[in-house]
Amino acid sequence: MSEPTGTGTGKYSITMPRDIADAAKARSGPSGLSAYVAAAVARQIERDNLNDLIQVAEAEHGPVTEEEVRVLRDQLLQARQQQARGGADAA
């Protein structure tokens, strides 16, 4: 039986500054350094993919203004506050 694509693991040798490696080891906990580093790389890939999408969208529609960002942040904050109030009311 073969493994689904993307689920296998491989052994790799990487180089990083010692202080970063020491901090990662200290924070990695029971899952270990490999899992910690894999999760960090996965998050970076997600960020890179998001940045790619933003570049495509801005090329097509123009850059997002600071005012648009402020309005959306305000809406998100209001939604979180409403959700928190709703959760407190249900308890």
mmCIF file of N, CA, C and O in Angstrom, residues 13-89:
data_model
loop_
_atom_site.group_PDB
_atom_site.id
_atom_site.type_symbol
_atom_site.label_atom_id
_atom_site.label_comp_id
_atom_site.label_asym_id
_atom_site.label_seq_id
_atom_site.Cartn_x
_atom_site.Cartn_y
_atom_site.Cartn_z
ATOM 1 N N SER A 13 19.264 17.848 5.916
ATOM 2 C CA SER A 13 20.264 18.547 6.708
ATOM 3 C C SER A 13 20.121 20.034 6.414
ATOM 4 O O SER A 13 20.124 20.447 5.256
ATOM 5 N N ILE A 14 19.922 20.832 7.456
ATOM 6 C CA ILE A 14 19.801 22.280 7.284
ATOM 7 C C ILE A 14 20.831 22.975 8.167
ATOM 8 O O ILE A 14 21.333 22.405 9.132
ATOM 9 N N THR A 15 21.128 24.200 7.827
ATOM 10 C CA THR A 15 22.048 25.011 8.609
ATOM 11 C C THR A 15 21.295 26.242 9.091
ATOM 12 O O THR A 15 20.582 26.875 8.309
ATOM 13 N N MET A 16 21.423 26.557 10.377
ATOM 14 C CA MET A 16 20.794 27.753 10.921
ATOM 15 C C MET A 16 21.660 28.278 12.050
ATOM 16 O O MET A 16 22.464 27.530 12.620
ATOM 17 N N PRO A 17 21.490 29.546 12.393
ATOM 18 C CA PRO A 17 22.263 30.097 13.507
ATOM 19 C C PRO A 17 22.015 29.297 14.788
ATOM 20 O O PRO A 17 20.894 28.858 15.054
ATOM 21 N N ARG A 18 23.055 29.096 15.563
ATOM 22 C CA ARG A 18 22.982 28.272 16.771
ATOM 23 C C ARG A 18 21.956 28.815 17.763
ATOM 24 O O ARG A 18 21.221 28.039 18.384
ATOM 25 N N ASP A 19 21.881 30.141 17.926
ATOM 26 C CA ASP A 19 20.928 30.687 18.899
ATOM 27 C C ASP A 19 19.482 30.402 18.499
ATOM 28 O O ASP A 19 18.635 30.115 19.342
ATOM 29 N N ILE A 20 19.214 30.411 17.202
ATOM 30 C CA ILE A 20 17.859 30.090 16.740
ATOM 31 C C ILE A 20 17.578 28.606 16.963
ATOM 32 O O ILE A 20 16.496 28.228 17.429
ATOM 33 N N ALA A 21 18.553 27.765 16.658
ATOM 34 C CA ALA A 21 18.375 26.322 16.872
ATOM 35 C C ALA A 21 18.158 26.020 18.348
ATOM 36 O O ALA A 21 17.290 25.210 18.699
ATOM 37 N N ASP A 22 18.925 26.678 19.224
ATOM 38 C CA ASP A 22 18.763 26.448 20.663
ATOM 39 C C ASP A 22 17.384 26.886 21.141
ATOM 40 O O ASP A 22 16.741 26.188 21.928
ATOM 41 N N ALA A 23 16.918 28.034 20.661
ATOM 42 C CA ALA A 23 15.589 28.517 21.054
ATOM 43 C C ALA A 23 14.504 27.571 20.538
ATOM 44 O O ALA A 23 13.546 27.273 21.254
ATOM 45 N N ALA A 24 14.657 27.072 19.316
ATOM 46 C CA ALA A 24 13.674 26.148 18.754
ATOM 47 C C ALA A 24 13.658 24.844 19.544
ATOM 48 O O ALA A 24 12.591 24.298 19.833
ATOM 49 N N LYS A 25 14.822 24.350 19.905
ATOM 50 C CA LYS A 25 14.889 23.117 20.709
ATOM 51 C C LYS A 25 14.198 23.320 22.048
ATOM 52 O O LYS A 25 13.468 22.452 22.524
ATOM 53 N N ALA A 26 14.428 24.468 22.658
ATOM 54 C CA ALA A 26 13.837 24.751 23.964
ATOM 55 C C ALA A 26 12.312 24.830 23.881
ATOM 56 O O ALA A 26 11.621 24.472 24.836
ATOM 57 N N ARG A 27 11.775 25.284 22.759
ATOM 58 C CA ARG A 27 10.331 25.457 22.613
ATOM 59 C C ARG A 27 9.632 24.266 21.972
ATOM 60 O O ARG A 27 8.412 24.200 21.975
ATOM 61 N N SER A 28 10.391 23.342 21.416
ATOM 62 C CA SER A 28 9.775 22.284 20.616
ATOM 63 C C SER A 28 8.956 21.301 21.424
ATOM 64 O O SER A 28 8.036 20.680 20.901
ATOM 65 N N GLY A 29 9.266 21.143 22.696
ATOM 66 C CA GLY A 29 8.479 20.268 23.547
ATOM 67 C C GLY A 29 8.544 18.823 23.132
ATOM 68 O O GLY A 29 9.457 18.393 22.424
ATOM 69 N N PRO A 30 7.530 18.045 23.540
ATOM 70 C CA PRO A 30 7.566 16.601 23.311
ATOM 71 C C PRO A 30 7.502 16.212 21.833
ATOM 72 O O PRO A 30 7.911 15.124 21.457
ATOM 73 N N SER A 31 6.983 17.097 20.973
ATOM 74 C CA SER A 31 6.896 16.748 19.550
ATOM 75 C C SER A 31 8.259 16.754 18.873
ATOM 76 O O SER A 31 8.432 16.127 17.835
ATOM 77 N N GLY A 32 9.202 17.455 19.470
ATOM 78 C CA GLY A 32 10.562 17.436 18.954
ATOM 79 C C GLY A 32 10.865 18.556 17.978
ATOM 80 O O GLY A 32 9.977 19.227 17.450
ATOM 81 N N LEU A 33 12.150 18.731 17.746
ATOM 82 C CA LEU A 33 12.633 19.811 16.890
ATOM 83 C C LEU A 33 12.149 19.644 15.450
ATOM 84 O O LEU A 33 11.770 20.621 14.811
ATOM 85 N N SER A 34 12.154 18.437 14.929
ATOM 86 C CA SER A 34 11.740 18.236 13.536
ATOM 87 C C SER A 34 10.304 18.711 13.314
ATOM 88 O O SER A 34 10.006 19.401 12.331
ATOM 89 N N ALA A 35 9.395 18.354 14.210
ATOM 90 C CA ALA A 35 8.001 18.773 14.073
ATOM 91 C C ALA A 35 7.876 20.289 14.207
ATOM 92 O O ALA A 35 7.093 20.923 13.488
ATOM 93 N N TYR A 36 8.650 20.869 15.108
ATOM 94 C CA TYR A 36 8.622 22.319 15.316
ATOM 95 C C TYR A 36 9.074 23.051 14.052
ATOM 96 O O TYR A 36 8.424 23.989 13.590
ATOM 97 N N VAL A 37 10.179 22.596 13.478
ATOM 98 C CA VAL A 37 10.713 23.219 12.270
ATOM 99 C C VAL A 37 9.757 22.996 11.097
ATOM 100 O O VAL A 37 9.505 23.915 10.308
ATOM 101 N N ALA A 38 9.190 21.798 10.966
ATOM 102 C CA ALA A 38 8.254 21.521 9.879
ATOM 103 C C ALA A 38 7.034 22.444 9.970
ATOM 104 O O ALA A 38 6.560 22.964 8.946
ATOM 105 N N ALA A 39 6.529 22.665 11.172
ATOM 106 C CA ALA A 39 5.381 23.555 11.351
ATOM 107 C C ALA A 39 5.751 24.994 10.981
ATOM 108 O O ALA A 39 4.957 25.705 10.350
ATOM 109 N N ALA A 40 6.950 25.423 11.349
ATOM 110 C CA ALA A 40 7.393 26.781 11.027
ATOM 111 C C ALA A 40 7.535 26.958 9.513
ATOM 112 O O ALA A 40 7.132 27.986 8.953
ATOM 113 N N VAL A 41 8.080 25.965 8.844
ATOM 114 C CA VAL A 41 8.232 26.034 7.392
ATOM 115 C C VAL A 41 6.854 26.022 6.724
ATOM 116 O O VAL A 41 6.610 26.776 5.776
ATOM 117 N N ALA A 42 5.940 25.220 7.219
ATOM 118 C CA ALA A 42 4.581 25.182 6.661
ATOM 119 C C ALA A 42 3.914 26.550 6.785
ATOM 120 O O ALA A 42 3.257 27.011 5.844
ATOM 121 N N ARG A 43 4.077 27.206 7.944
ATOM 122 C CA ARG A 43 3.508 28.548 8.117
ATOM 123 C C ARG A 43 4.139 29.535 7.141
ATOM 124 O O ARG A 43 3.448 30.397 6.575
ATOM 125 N N GLN A 44 5.439 29.432 6.918
ATOM 126 C CA GLN A 44 6.108 30.340 5.982
ATOM 127 C C GLN A 44 5.599 30.124 4.564
ATOM 128 O O GLN A 44 5.381 31.079 3.824
ATOM 129 N N ILE A 45 5.382 28.872 4.180
ATOM 130 C CA ILE A 45 4.849 28.586 2.853
ATOM 131 C C ILE A 45 3.453 29.187 2.705
ATOM 132 O O ILE A 45 3.115 29.771 1.668
ATOM 133 N N GLU A 46 2.621 29.078 3.753
ATOM 134 C CA GLU A 46 1.293 29.700 3.721
ATOM 135 C C GLU A 46 1.406 31.206 3.527
ATOM 136 O O GLU A 46 0.662 31.803 2.751
ATOM 137 N N ARG A 47 2.327 31.837 4.229
ATOM 138 C CA ARG A 47 2.530 33.288 4.084
ATOM 139 C C ARG A 47 2.993 33.632 2.673
ATOM 140 O O ARG A 47 2.533 34.607 2.077
ATOM 141 N N ASP A 48 3.930 32.848 2.151
ATOM 142 C CA ASP A 48 4.418 33.095 0.791
ATOM 143 C C ASP A 48 3.289 32.966 -0.223
ATOM 144 O O ASP A 48 3.164 33.794 -1.133
ATOM 145 N N ASN A 49 2.445 31.938 -0.064
ATOM 146 C CA ASN A 49 1.312 31.751 -0.970
ATOM 147 C C ASN A 49 0.330 32.911 -0.860
ATOM 148 O O ASN A 49 -0.203 33.383 -1.874
ATOM 149 N N LEU A 50 0.082 33.380 0.354
ATOM 150 C CA LEU A 50 -0.802 34.526 0.545
ATOM 151 C C LEU A 50 -0.226 35.773 -0.110
ATOM 152 O O LEU A 50 -0.943 36.522 -0.784
ATOM 153 N N ASN A 51 1.074 35.993 0.060
ATOM 154 C CA ASN A 51 1.708 37.146 -0.582
ATOM 155 C C ASN A 51 1.597 37.066 -2.100
ATOM 156 O O ASN A 51 1.381 38.079 -2.771
ATOM 157 N N ASP A 52 1.730 35.857 -2.662
ATOM 158 C CA ASP A 52 1.547 35.679 -4.101
ATOM 159 C C ASP A 52 0.141 36.087 -4.520
ATOM 160 O O ASP A 52 -0.047 36.791 -5.528
ATOM 161 N N LEU A 53 -0.868 35.650 -3.747
ATOM 162 C CA LEU A 53 -2.257 36.010 -4.058
ATOM 163 C C LEU A 53 -2.483 37.518 -3.963
ATOM 164 O O LEU A 53 -3.187 38.103 -4.794
ATOM 165 N N ILE A 54 -1.881 38.132 -2.949
ATOM 166 C CA ILE A 54 -2.020 39.585 -2.782
ATOM 167 C C ILE A 54 -1.412 40.314 -3.974
ATOM 168 O O ILE A 54 -2.002 41.268 -4.494
ATOM 169 N N GLN A 55 -0.251 39.874 -4.422
ATOM 170 C CA GLN A 55 0.390 40.516 -5.571
ATOM 171 C C GLN A 55 -0.473 40.413 -6.817
ATOM 172 O O GLN A 55 -0.623 41.384 -7.568
ATOM 173 N N VAL A 56 -1.069 39.251 -7.054
ATOM 174 C CA VAL A 56 -1.943 39.070 -8.211
ATOM 175 C C VAL A 56 -3.167 39.982 -8.094
ATOM 176 O O VAL A 56 -3.546 40.663 -9.050
ATOM 177 N N ALA A 57 -3.778 40.011 -6.907
ATOM 178 C CA ALA A 57 -4.971 40.841 -6.704
ATOM 179 C C ALA A 57 -4.645 42.328 -6.858
ATOM 180 O O ALA A 57 -5.406 43.074 -7.487
ATOM 181 N N GLU A 58 -3.509 42.749 -6.299
ATOM 182 C CA GLU A 58 -3.145 44.162 -6.414
ATOM 183 C C GLU A 58 -2.781 44.526 -7.849
ATOM 184 O O GLU A 58 -3.051 45.651 -8.286
ATOM 185 N N ALA A 59 -2.196 43.614 -8.592
ATOM 186 C CA ALA A 59 -1.891 43.885 -9.996
ATOM 187 C C ALA A 59 -3.179 44.068 -10.793
ATOM 188 O O ALA A 59 -3.253 44.895 -11.701
ATOM 189 N N GLU A 60 -4.212 43.314 -10.418
ATOM 190 C CA GLU A 60 -5.483 43.384 -11.135
ATOM 191 C C GLU A 60 -6.365 44.536 -10.662
ATOM 192 O O GLU A 60 -7.017 45.199 -11.456
ATOM 193 N N HIS A 61 -6.381 44.784 -9.333
ATOM 194 C CA HIS A 61 -7.338 45.745 -8.765
ATOM 195 C C HIS A 61 -6.693 46.973 -8.124
ATOM 196 O O HIS A 61 -7.393 47.839 -7.637
ATOM 197 N N GLY A 62 -5.389 47.013 -8.072
ATOM 198 C CA GLY A 62 -4.700 48.116 -7.410
ATOM 199 C C GLY A 62 -4.448 47.788 -5.952
ATOM 200 O O GLY A 62 -5.059 46.865 -5.392
ATOM 201 N N PRO A 63 -3.548 48.542 -5.324
ATOM 202 C CA PRO A 63 -3.204 48.256 -3.927
ATOM 203 C C PRO A 63 -4.346 48.574 -2.970
ATOM 204 O O PRO A 63 -5.200 49.412 -3.254
ATOM 205 N N VAL A 64 -4.346 47.873 -1.856
ATOM 206 C CA VAL A 64 -5.323 48.116 -0.799
ATOM 207 C C VAL A 64 -4.862 49.352 -0.031
ATOM 208 O O VAL A 64 -3.694 49.472 0.335
ATOM 209 N N THR A 65 -5.793 50.263 0.217
ATOM 210 C CA THR A 65 -5.429 51.498 0.923
ATOM 211 C C THR A 65 -5.413 51.279 2.433
ATOM 212 O O THR A 65 -6.036 50.327 2.942
ATOM 213 N N GLU A 66 -4.731 52.157 3.129
ATOM 214 C CA GLU A 66 -4.703 52.092 4.596
ATOM 215 C C GLU A 66 -6.107 52.254 5.164
ATOM 216 O O GLU A 66 -6.450 51.627 6.161
ATOM 217 N N GLU A 67 -6.921 53.076 4.543
ATOM 218 C CA GLU A 67 -8.303 53.272 5.008
ATOM 219 C C GLU A 67 -9.100 51.975 4.877
ATOM 220 O O GLU A 67 -9.852 51.612 5.781
ATOM 221 N N GLU A 68 -8.938 51.250 3.775
ATOM 222 C CA GLU A 68 -9.635 49.978 3.601
ATOM 223 C C GLU A 68 -9.199 48.972 4.666
ATOM 224 O O GLU A 68 -10.032 48.247 5.218
ATOM 225 N N VAL A 69 -7.916 48.953 4.965
ATOM 226 C CA VAL A 69 -7.404 48.054 5.999
ATOM 227 C C VAL A 69 -7.996 48.428 7.349
ATOM 228 O O VAL A 69 -8.446 47.564 8.108
ATOM 229 N N ARG A 70 -8.047 49.725 7.660
ATOM 230 C CA ARG A 70 -8.601 50.182 8.936
ATOM 231 C C ARG A 70 -10.062 49.794 9.075
ATOM 232 O O ARG A 70 -10.488 49.287 10.114
ATOM 233 N N VAL A 71 -10.844 49.992 8.028
ATOM 234 C CA VAL A 71 -12.266 49.659 8.063
ATOM 235 C C VAL A 71 -12.453 48.157 8.299
ATOM 236 O O VAL A 71 -13.267 47.738 9.132
ATOM 237 N N LEU A 72 -11.690 47.334 7.595
ATOM 238 C CA LEU A 72 -11.817 45.884 7.756
ATOM 239 C C LEU A 72 -11.372 45.427 9.140
ATOM 240 O O LEU A 72 -11.983 44.534 9.737
ATOM 241 N N ARG A 73 -10.321 46.041 9.679
ATOM 242 C CA ARG A 73 -9.888 45.700 11.039
ATOM 243 C C ARG A 73 -10.959 46.065 12.056
ATOM 244 O O ARG A 73 -11.212 45.312 12.995
ATOM 245 N N ASP A 74 -11.590 47.226 11.858
ATOM 246 C CA ASP A 74 -12.673 47.635 12.755
ATOM 247 C C ASP A 74 -13.840 46.648 12.696
ATOM 248 O O ASP A 74 -14.405 46.280 13.717
ATOM 249 N N GLN A 75 -14.176 46.198 11.489
ATOM 250 C CA GLN A 75 -15.262 45.228 11.334
ATOM 251 C C GLN A 75 -14.910 43.909 12.015
ATOM 252 O O GLN A 75 -15.759 43.291 12.669
ATOM 253 N N LEU A 76 -13.668 43.473 11.876
ATOM 254 C CA LEU A 76 -13.234 42.239 12.520
ATOM 255 C C LEU A 76 -13.287 42.365 14.036
ATOM 256 O O LEU A 76 -13.767 41.465 14.729
ATOM 257 N N LEU A 77 -12.835 43.493 14.561
ATOM 258 C CA LEU A 77 -12.883 43.724 16.005
ATOM 259 C C LEU A 77 -14.325 43.707 16.513
ATOM 260 O O LEU A 77 -14.626 43.071 17.527
ATOM 261 N N GLN A 78 -15.222 44.366 15.784
ATOM 262 C CA GLN A 78 -16.627 44.379 16.188
ATOM 263 C C GLN A 78 -17.218 42.973 16.164
ATOM 264 O O GLN A 78 -17.959 42.595 17.074
ATOM 265 N N ALA A 79 -16.883 42.197 15.146
ATOM 266 C CA ALA A 79 -17.398 40.824 15.054
ATOM 267 C C ALA A 79 -16.880 39.983 16.214
ATOM 268 O O ALA A 79 -17.634 39.199 16.806
ATOM 269 N N ARG A 80 -15.617 40.152 16.573
ATOM 270 C CA ARG A 80 -15.051 39.406 17.706
ATOM 271 C C ARG A 80 -15.720 39.806 19.014
ATOM 272 O O ARG A 80 -16.000 38.960 19.860
ATOM 273 N N GLN A 81 -15.980 41.098 19.172
ATOM 274 C CA GLN A 81 -16.633 41.571 20.393
ATOM 275 C C GLN A 81 -18.052 41.031 20.482
ATOM 276 O O GLN A 81 -18.498 40.617 21.550
ATOM 277 N N GLN A 82 -18.772 41.005 19.373
ATOM 278 C CA GLN A 82 -20.127 40.460 19.360
ATOM 279 C C GLN A 82 -20.124 38.975 19.660
ATOM 280 O O GLN A 82 -20.962 38.479 20.396
ATOM 281 N N GLN A 83 -19.140 38.256 19.107
ATOM 282 C CA GLN A 83 -19.025 36.831 19.352
ATOM 283 C C GLN A 83 -18.735 36.575 20.839
ATOM 284 O O GLN A 83 -19.322 35.685 21.442
ATOM 285 N N ALA A 84 -17.848 37.380 21.431
ATOM 286 C CA ALA A 84 -17.518 37.218 22.840
ATOM 287 C C ALA A 84 -18.728 37.512 23.712
ATOM 288 O O ALA A 84 -18.993 36.798 24.686
ATOM 289 N N ARG A 85 -19.484 38.542 23.364
ATOM 290 C CA ARG A 85 -20.698 38.850 24.136
ATOM 291 C C ARG A 85 -21.733 37.747 23.997
ATOM 292 O O ARG A 85 -22.376 37.361 24.951
ATOM 293 N N GLY A 86 -21.858 37.210 22.787
ATOM 294 C CA GLY A 86 -22.812 36.114 22.553
ATOM 295 C C GLY A 86 -22.424 34.877 23.327
ATOM 296 O O GLY A 86 -23.268 34.184 23.868
ATOM 297 N N GLY A 87 -21.129 34.594 23.386
ATOM 298 C CA GLY A 87 -20.646 33.432 24.137
ATOM 299 C C GLY A 87 -20.870 33.608 25.632
ATOM 300 O O GLY A 87 -21.234 32.672 26.329
ATOM 301 N N ALA A 88 -20.731 34.834 26.114
ATOM 302 C CA ALA A 88 -20.941 35.102 27.535
ATOM 303 C C ALA A 88 -22.427 35.022 27.881
ATOM 304 O O ALA A 88 -22.803 34.552 28.939
ATOM 305 N N ASP A 89 -23.278 35.459 26.928
ATOM 306 C CA ASP A 89 -24.721 35.408 27.167
ATOM 307 C C ASP A 89 -25.231 33.979 27.215
ATOM 308 O O ASP A 89 -26.152 33.652 27.935
#
